[in-house]
mmCIF file of C-alpha atoms in Angstrom:
data_model
loop_
_atom_site.group_PDB
_atom_site.id
_atom_site.type_symbol
_atom_site.label_atom_id
_atom_site.label_comp_id
_atom_site.label_asym_id
_atom_site.label_seq_id
_atom_site.Cartn_x
_atom_site.Cartn_y
_atom_site.Cartn_z
ATOM 1 C CA GLU A 86 107.626 44.943 -2.575
ATOM 2 C CA PRO A 87 105.918 44.274 0.640
ATOM 3 C CA GLU A 88 102.395 43.039 0.778
ATOM 4 C CA VAL A 89 100.128 42.703 3.303
ATOM 5 C CA THR A 90 98.757 38.793 3.081
ATOM 6 C CA GLN A 91 96.082 36.492 4.353
ATOM 7 C CA THR A 92 95.404 33.675 5.688
ATOM 8 C CA PRO A 93 92.827 31.528 4.957
ATOM 9 C CA SER A 94 91.281 32.653 1.539
ATOM 10 C CA HIS A 95 88.394 31.649 2.538
ATOM 11 C CA GLN A 96 87.191 29.915 5.519
ATOM 12 C CA VAL A 97 83.685 28.232 6.363
ATOM 13 C CA THR A 98 82.392 28.001 9.519
ATOM 14 C CA GLN A 99 78.725 26.988 10.926
ATOM 15 C CA MET A 100 76.866 29.123 13.427
ATOM 16 C CA GLY A 101 78.118 29.617 16.508
ATOM 17 C CA GLN A 102 81.842 28.519 16.137
ATOM 18 C CA GLU A 103 84.742 30.330 16.902
ATOM 19 C CA VAL A 104 86.684 32.078 13.808
ATOM 20 C CA ILE A 105 90.147 33.690 13.539
ATOM 21 C CA LEU A 106 91.231 35.348 10.415
ATOM 22 C CA ARG A 107 95.254 35.870 10.074
ATOM 23 C CA CYS A 108 96.994 38.904 8.443
ATOM 24 C CA VAL A 109 100.791 39.335 8.574
ATOM 25 C CA PRO A 110 101.417 43.305 7.783
ATOM 26 C CA ILE A 111 104.008 45.008 5.676
ATOM 27 C CA SER A 112 106.974 44.698 8.622
ATOM 28 C CA ASN A 113 107.654 48.390 9.051
ATOM 29 C CA HIS A 114 104.267 49.249 9.824
ATOM 30 C CA LEU A 115 102.643 50.786 12.666
ATOM 31 C CA TYR A 116 98.662 50.865 12.237
ATOM 32 C CA PHE A 117 97.054 47.877 11.753
ATOM 33 C CA TYR A 118 92.994 47.755 10.182
ATOM 34 C CA TRP A 119 90.182 45.055 9.877
ATOM 35 C CA TYR A 120 87.370 46.021 7.172
ATOM 36 C CA ARG A 121 85.100 43.661 5.805
ATOM 37 C CA GLN A 122 82.723 44.141 3.178
ATOM 38 C CA ILE A 123 79.206 41.848 3.290
ATOM 39 C CA LEU A 124 78.754 40.818 -0.254
ATOM 40 C CA GLY A 125 77.220 43.579 -2.919
ATOM 41 C CA GLN A 126 77.571 46.332 0.332
ATOM 42 C CA LYS A 127 80.349 49.014 0.755
ATOM 43 C CA VAL A 128 83.439 48.529 2.336
ATOM 44 C CA GLU A 129 82.876 48.799 6.058
ATOM 45 C CA PHE A 130 85.525 49.983 8.542
ATOM 46 C CA LEU A 131 85.864 47.541 11.697
ATOM 47 C CA VAL A 132 88.321 48.300 13.868
ATOM 48 C CA SER A 133 92.655 50.126 14.109
ATOM 49 C CA PHE A 134 95.239 49.520 15.928
ATOM 50 C CA TYR A 135 98.123 50.579 17.397
ATOM 51 C CA ASN A 136 100.339 50.277 19.627
ATOM 52 C CA ASN A 137 98.146 47.136 20.942
ATOM 53 C CA GLU A 138 95.429 49.225 21.272
ATOM 54 C CA ILE A 139 92.451 49.082 19.822
ATOM 55 C CA SER A 140 92.318 53.202 18.174
ATOM 56 C CA GLU A 141 89.117 53.127 17.187
ATOM 57 C CA LYS A 142 86.255 50.863 16.526
ATOM 58 C CA SER A 143 82.953 51.069 14.649
ATOM 59 C CA GLU A 144 79.807 50.382 15.773
ATOM 60 C CA ILE A 145 79.930 46.471 13.982
ATOM 61 C CA PHE A 146 83.229 45.914 16.593
ATOM 62 C CA ASP A 147 80.691 44.772 18.768
ATOM 63 C CA ASP A 148 81.961 42.538 22.034
ATOM 64 C CA GLN A 149 82.119 39.434 19.517
ATOM 65 C CA PHE A 150 84.906 40.839 18.299
ATOM 66 C CA SER A 151 88.591 41.299 18.607
ATOM 67 C CA VAL A 152 91.831 41.699 17.485
ATOM 68 C CA GLU A 153 95.551 40.883 18.890
ATOM 69 C CA ARG A 154 98.848 41.216 17.726
ATOM 70 C CA PRO A 155 99.888 37.404 19.362
ATOM 71 C CA ASP A 156 103.685 37.905 18.022
ATOM 72 C CA GLY A 157 105.975 40.711 16.042
ATOM 73 C CA SER A 158 104.053 39.541 12.931
ATOM 74 C CA ASN A 159 101.047 38.499 12.655
ATOM 75 C CA PHE A 160 97.366 40.526 13.770
ATOM 76 C CA THR A 161 94.141 38.957 13.779
ATOM 77 C CA LEU A 162 90.879 39.321 14.230
ATOM 78 C CA LYS A 163 89.150 36.673 16.218
ATOM 79 C CA ILE A 164 85.129 36.314 16.008
ATOM 80 C CA ARG A 165 84.165 33.987 19.119
ATOM 81 C CA SER A 166 80.071 32.743 17.745
ATOM 82 C CA THR A 167 79.932 33.387 14.594
ATOM 83 C CA LYS A 168 76.761 34.661 13.545
ATOM 84 C CA LEU A 169 75.147 34.635 9.019
ATOM 85 C CA GLU A 170 75.163 37.663 8.359
ATOM 86 C CA ASP A 171 79.283 37.851 9.501
ATOM 87 C CA SER A 172 79.506 36.197 6.371
ATOM 88 C CA ALA A 173 81.754 38.468 4.149
ATOM 89 C CA MET A 174 84.963 39.158 2.804
ATOM 90 C CA TYR A 175 87.293 40.894 5.771
ATOM 91 C CA PHE A 176 90.353 42.871 4.590
ATOM 92 C CA CYS A 177 93.355 43.279 6.844
ATOM 93 C CA ALA A 178 95.598 46.815 6.162
ATOM 94 C CA SER A 179 98.556 48.184 7.914
ATOM 95 C CA SER A 180 99.731 51.534 7.230
ATOM 96 C CA THR A 181 103.281 53.291 8.661
ATOM 97 C CA GLY A 182 100.739 55.540 10.395
ATOM 98 C CA GLY A 183 99.460 58.969 12.029
ATOM 99 C CA VAL A 184 98.007 62.127 10.572
ATOM 100 C CA PRO A 185 98.410 63.465 7.776
ATOM 101 C CA TYR A 186 96.852 60.545 5.672
ATOM 102 C CA ASN A 187 99.231 57.312 5.324
ATOM 103 C CA GLU A 188 98.518 55.193 2.721
ATOM 104 C CA GLN A 189 97.035 51.709 3.809
ATOM 105 C CA PHE A 190 98.193 48.801 2.388
ATOM 106 C CA PHE A 191 95.432 45.853 1.471
ATOM 107 C CA GLY A 192 95.650 42.610 1.783
ATOM 108 C CA PRO A 193 93.800 40.111 -0.431
ATOM 109 C CA GLY A 194 90.948 39.430 1.879
ATOM 110 C CA THR A 195 89.534 36.565 3.692
ATOM 111 C CA ARG A 196 85.899 35.702 2.427
ATOM 112 C CA LEU A 197 83.984 33.655 5.785
ATOM 113 C CA THR A 198 80.986 31.948 4.798
ATOM 114 C CA VAL A 199 78.768 30.831 8.364
ATOM 115 C CA LEU A 200 76.907 28.466 7.549
ATOM 116 C CA ALA B 53 79.208 62.646 8.818
ATOM 117 C CA GLN B 54 81.904 62.117 5.452
ATOM 118 C CA SER B 55 81.320 60.049 3.057
ATOM 119 C CA VAL B 56 81.079 59.390 -0.546
ATOM 120 C CA THR B 57 78.596 58.027 -3.033
ATOM 121 C CA GLN B 58 79.241 56.005 -6.632
ATOM 122 C CA LEU B 59 76.604 56.689 -8.779
ATOM 123 C CA ASP B 60 77.277 53.736 -11.145
ATOM 124 C CA SER B 61 77.095 50.026 -9.808
ATOM 125 C CA GLN B 62 78.654 48.849 -13.183
ATOM 126 C CA VAL B 63 79.859 50.522 -16.682
ATOM 127 C CA PRO B 64 80.514 48.398 -19.306
ATOM 128 C CA VAL B 65 82.794 49.653 -21.906
ATOM 129 C CA PHE B 66 84.317 48.830 -24.950
ATOM 130 C CA GLU B 67 88.259 49.281 -25.054
ATOM 131 C CA GLU B 68 90.036 52.310 -26.360
ATOM 132 C CA ALA B 69 86.973 53.996 -25.365
ATOM 133 C CA PRO B 70 86.926 57.077 -22.691
ATOM 134 C CA VAL B 71 85.471 56.112 -19.131
ATOM 135 C CA GLU B 72 84.366 58.233 -15.790
ATOM 136 C CA LEU B 73 83.396 56.554 -12.957
ATOM 137 C CA ARG B 74 81.571 58.805 -10.842
ATOM 138 C CA CYS B 75 82.025 60.047 -7.410
ATOM 139 C CA ASN B 76 80.169 62.102 -4.852
ATOM 140 C CA TYR B 77 81.480 63.176 -1.884
ATOM 141 C CA SER B 78 79.305 64.774 1.856
ATOM 142 C CA SER B 79 81.515 66.631 4.033
ATOM 143 C CA SER B 80 81.937 69.431 6.686
ATOM 144 C CA VAL B 81 85.838 69.389 7.392
ATOM 145 C CA SER B 82 88.915 69.261 5.283
ATOM 146 C CA VAL B 83 88.479 66.442 2.178
ATOM 147 C CA TYR B 84 91.200 63.658 1.246
ATOM 148 C CA LEU B 85 89.726 61.372 -1.372
ATOM 149 C CA PHE B 86 90.945 58.202 -3.268
ATOM 150 C CA TRP B 87 90.354 56.232 -5.334
ATOM 151 C CA TYR B 88 91.010 52.041 -5.201
ATOM 152 C CA VAL B 89 90.997 48.868 -7.710
ATOM 153 C CA GLN B 90 90.713 45.752 -6.829
ATOM 154 C CA TYR B 91 91.015 43.358 -9.193
ATOM 155 C CA PRO B 92 89.767 39.773 -9.626
ATOM 156 C CA ASN B 93 90.852 37.488 -6.290
ATOM 157 C CA GLN B 94 93.424 39.845 -5.283
ATOM 158 C CA GLY B 95 93.114 43.094 -2.609
ATOM 159 C CA LEU B 96 92.633 46.872 -2.781
ATOM 160 C CA GLN B 97 95.280 48.482 -4.367
ATOM 161 C CA LEU B 98 95.743 52.287 -4.048
ATOM 162 C CA LEU B 99 94.818 54.875 -7.616
ATOM 163 C CA LEU B 100 95.592 58.268 -7.088
ATOM 164 C CA LYS B 101 94.214 60.127 -3.829
ATOM 165 C CA TYR B 102 94.271 64.085 -3.721
ATOM 166 C CA LEU B 103 94.625 65.396 -0.104
ATOM 167 C CA SER B 104 96.106 69.212 -1.558
ATOM 168 C CA GLY B 105 96.945 71.397 -4.047
ATOM 169 C CA SER B 106 96.144 70.652 -7.990
ATOM 170 C CA THR B 107 93.103 69.581 -8.084
ATOM 171 C CA LEU B 108 93.878 67.468 -11.314
ATOM 172 C CA VAL B 109 95.372 63.743 -9.252
ATOM 173 C CA LYS B 110 97.029 61.431 -11.859
ATOM 174 C CA GLY B 111 97.526 57.834 -11.085
ATOM 175 C CA ILE B 112 98.778 54.486 -11.820
ATOM 176 C CA ASN B 113 97.699 52.823 -15.537
ATOM 177 C CA GLY B 114 96.906 55.851 -16.958
ATOM 178 C CA PHE B 115 94.437 57.182 -14.669
ATOM 179 C CA GLU B 116 93.155 60.824 -12.776
ATOM 180 C CA ALA B 117 90.583 62.178 -11.457
ATOM 181 C CA GLU B 118 89.725 65.340 -10.773
ATOM 182 C CA PHE B 119 89.110 67.369 -7.400
ATOM 183 C CA ASN B 120 85.764 69.535 -7.730
ATOM 184 C CA LYS B 121 84.551 71.451 -4.578
ATOM 185 C CA SER B 122 81.439 73.485 -6.070
ATOM 186 C CA GLN B 123 80.152 69.907 -7.194
ATOM 187 C CA THR B 124 81.658 67.811 -4.285
ATOM 188 C CA SER B 125 82.836 65.518 -7.159
ATOM 189 C CA PHE B 126 86.332 63.033 -7.350
ATOM 190 C CA HIS B 127 85.565 61.099 -10.619
ATOM 191 C CA LEU B 128 87.760 59.183 -11.933
ATOM 192 C CA ARG B 129 88.968 58.846 -15.585
ATOM 193 C CA LYS B 130 90.689 57.190 -18.043
ATOM 194 C CA PRO B 131 91.103 58.871 -21.939
ATOM 195 C CA SER B 132 91.217 55.175 -23.576
ATOM 196 C CA VAL B 133 90.127 51.557 -21.712
ATOM 197 C CA HIS B 134 92.349 47.870 -21.907
ATOM 198 C CA ILE B 135 90.540 44.694 -21.203
ATOM 199 C CA SER B 136 93.310 44.631 -18.209
ATOM 200 C CA ASP B 137 90.953 47.452 -16.610
ATOM 201 C CA THR B 138 88.893 45.442 -15.699
ATOM 202 C CA ALA B 139 87.822 45.250 -12.091
ATOM 203 C CA GLU B 140 85.670 46.883 -9.572
ATOM 204 C CA TYR B 141 86.908 50.431 -8.214
ATOM 205 C CA PHE B 142 85.883 51.864 -4.759
ATOM 206 C CA CYS B 143 85.877 55.904 -3.744
ATOM 207 C CA ALA B 144 86.977 56.517 -0.575
ATOM 208 C CA VAL B 145 87.189 59.533 1.947
ATOM 209 C CA ILE B 146 89.390 59.204 5.158
ATOM 210 C CA ILE B 147 88.401 60.305 8.690
ATOM 211 C CA ALA B 148 91.395 61.388 10.776
ATOM 212 C CA GLN B 149 90.507 62.285 14.421
ATOM 213 C CA GLY B 150 93.068 61.445 17.934
ATOM 214 C CA GLY B 151 95.568 60.237 15.595
ATOM 215 C CA SER B 152 94.056 57.348 13.678
ATOM 216 C CA GLU B 153 92.246 57.021 10.393
ATOM 217 C CA LYS B 154 90.022 55.130 8.702
ATOM 218 C CA LEU B 155 88.660 54.928 4.908
ATOM 219 C CA VAL B 156 84.635 55.359 4.110
ATOM 220 C CA PHE B 157 84.675 53.959 0.844
ATOM 221 C CA GLY B 158 81.847 53.895 -1.710
ATOM 222 C CA LYS B 159 79.733 50.979 -2.899
ATOM 223 C CA GLY B 160 81.830 50.918 -5.853
ATOM 224 C CA THR B 161 81.979 50.827 -9.942
ATOM 225 C CA LYS B 162 82.137 47.662 -11.791
ATOM 226 C CA LEU B 163 84.056 48.303 -14.643
ATOM 227 C CA THR B 164 84.011 45.521 -17.354
ATOM 228 C CA VAL B 165 85.983 46.521 -20.056
ATOM 229 C CA ASN B 166 84.967 44.099 -23.745
ATOM 230 C CA PRO B 167 87.581 43.640 -26.950
#
């Protein structure tokens, strides 16, 4: 069964460093998403991406964040200069997309720890 | 703004007992509601969804939920739980605008099934 994969499973970085979180969505999906979950808090929407551009982004998704689909299979989230408060679990999701609702399939997440 | 509230952060139960995980939503527009499950070290998996039609929705693994518009609730139930149901459960609502969709999650309920 096709699934969304994410690498690495755990990333430890120093404050101020750049990190890139990688996701491989399901191959025939067209819409891609990043969510994050700070420990003990809600899963929060960060950004949606379609047709090589951002469809929507949340207030969390500031200039330090960027997303890219560098080739036909990967979808990346870059944090340019990490802060302590960026420590969280980051989930990638993909869907066939469009409205009404199409199921979003989630990856297992990347746990980012900023020291 | 649309949101969901999960009233219980942790629910311990014994094996074969019934369980109800509570979720209340707030929305001024049409509501699409979901329950996701996260097993340890795995991604979010869709359990069931309510889009329209019958208010009693059946999902995977013997779970069901009832959409109650007057009480703005979407509680998740299972008549007899197994050890393998130990996981975190998230209620979510979809917000769709301009061809983009995002999920808004509750804080999650950790279900622990004890022998």
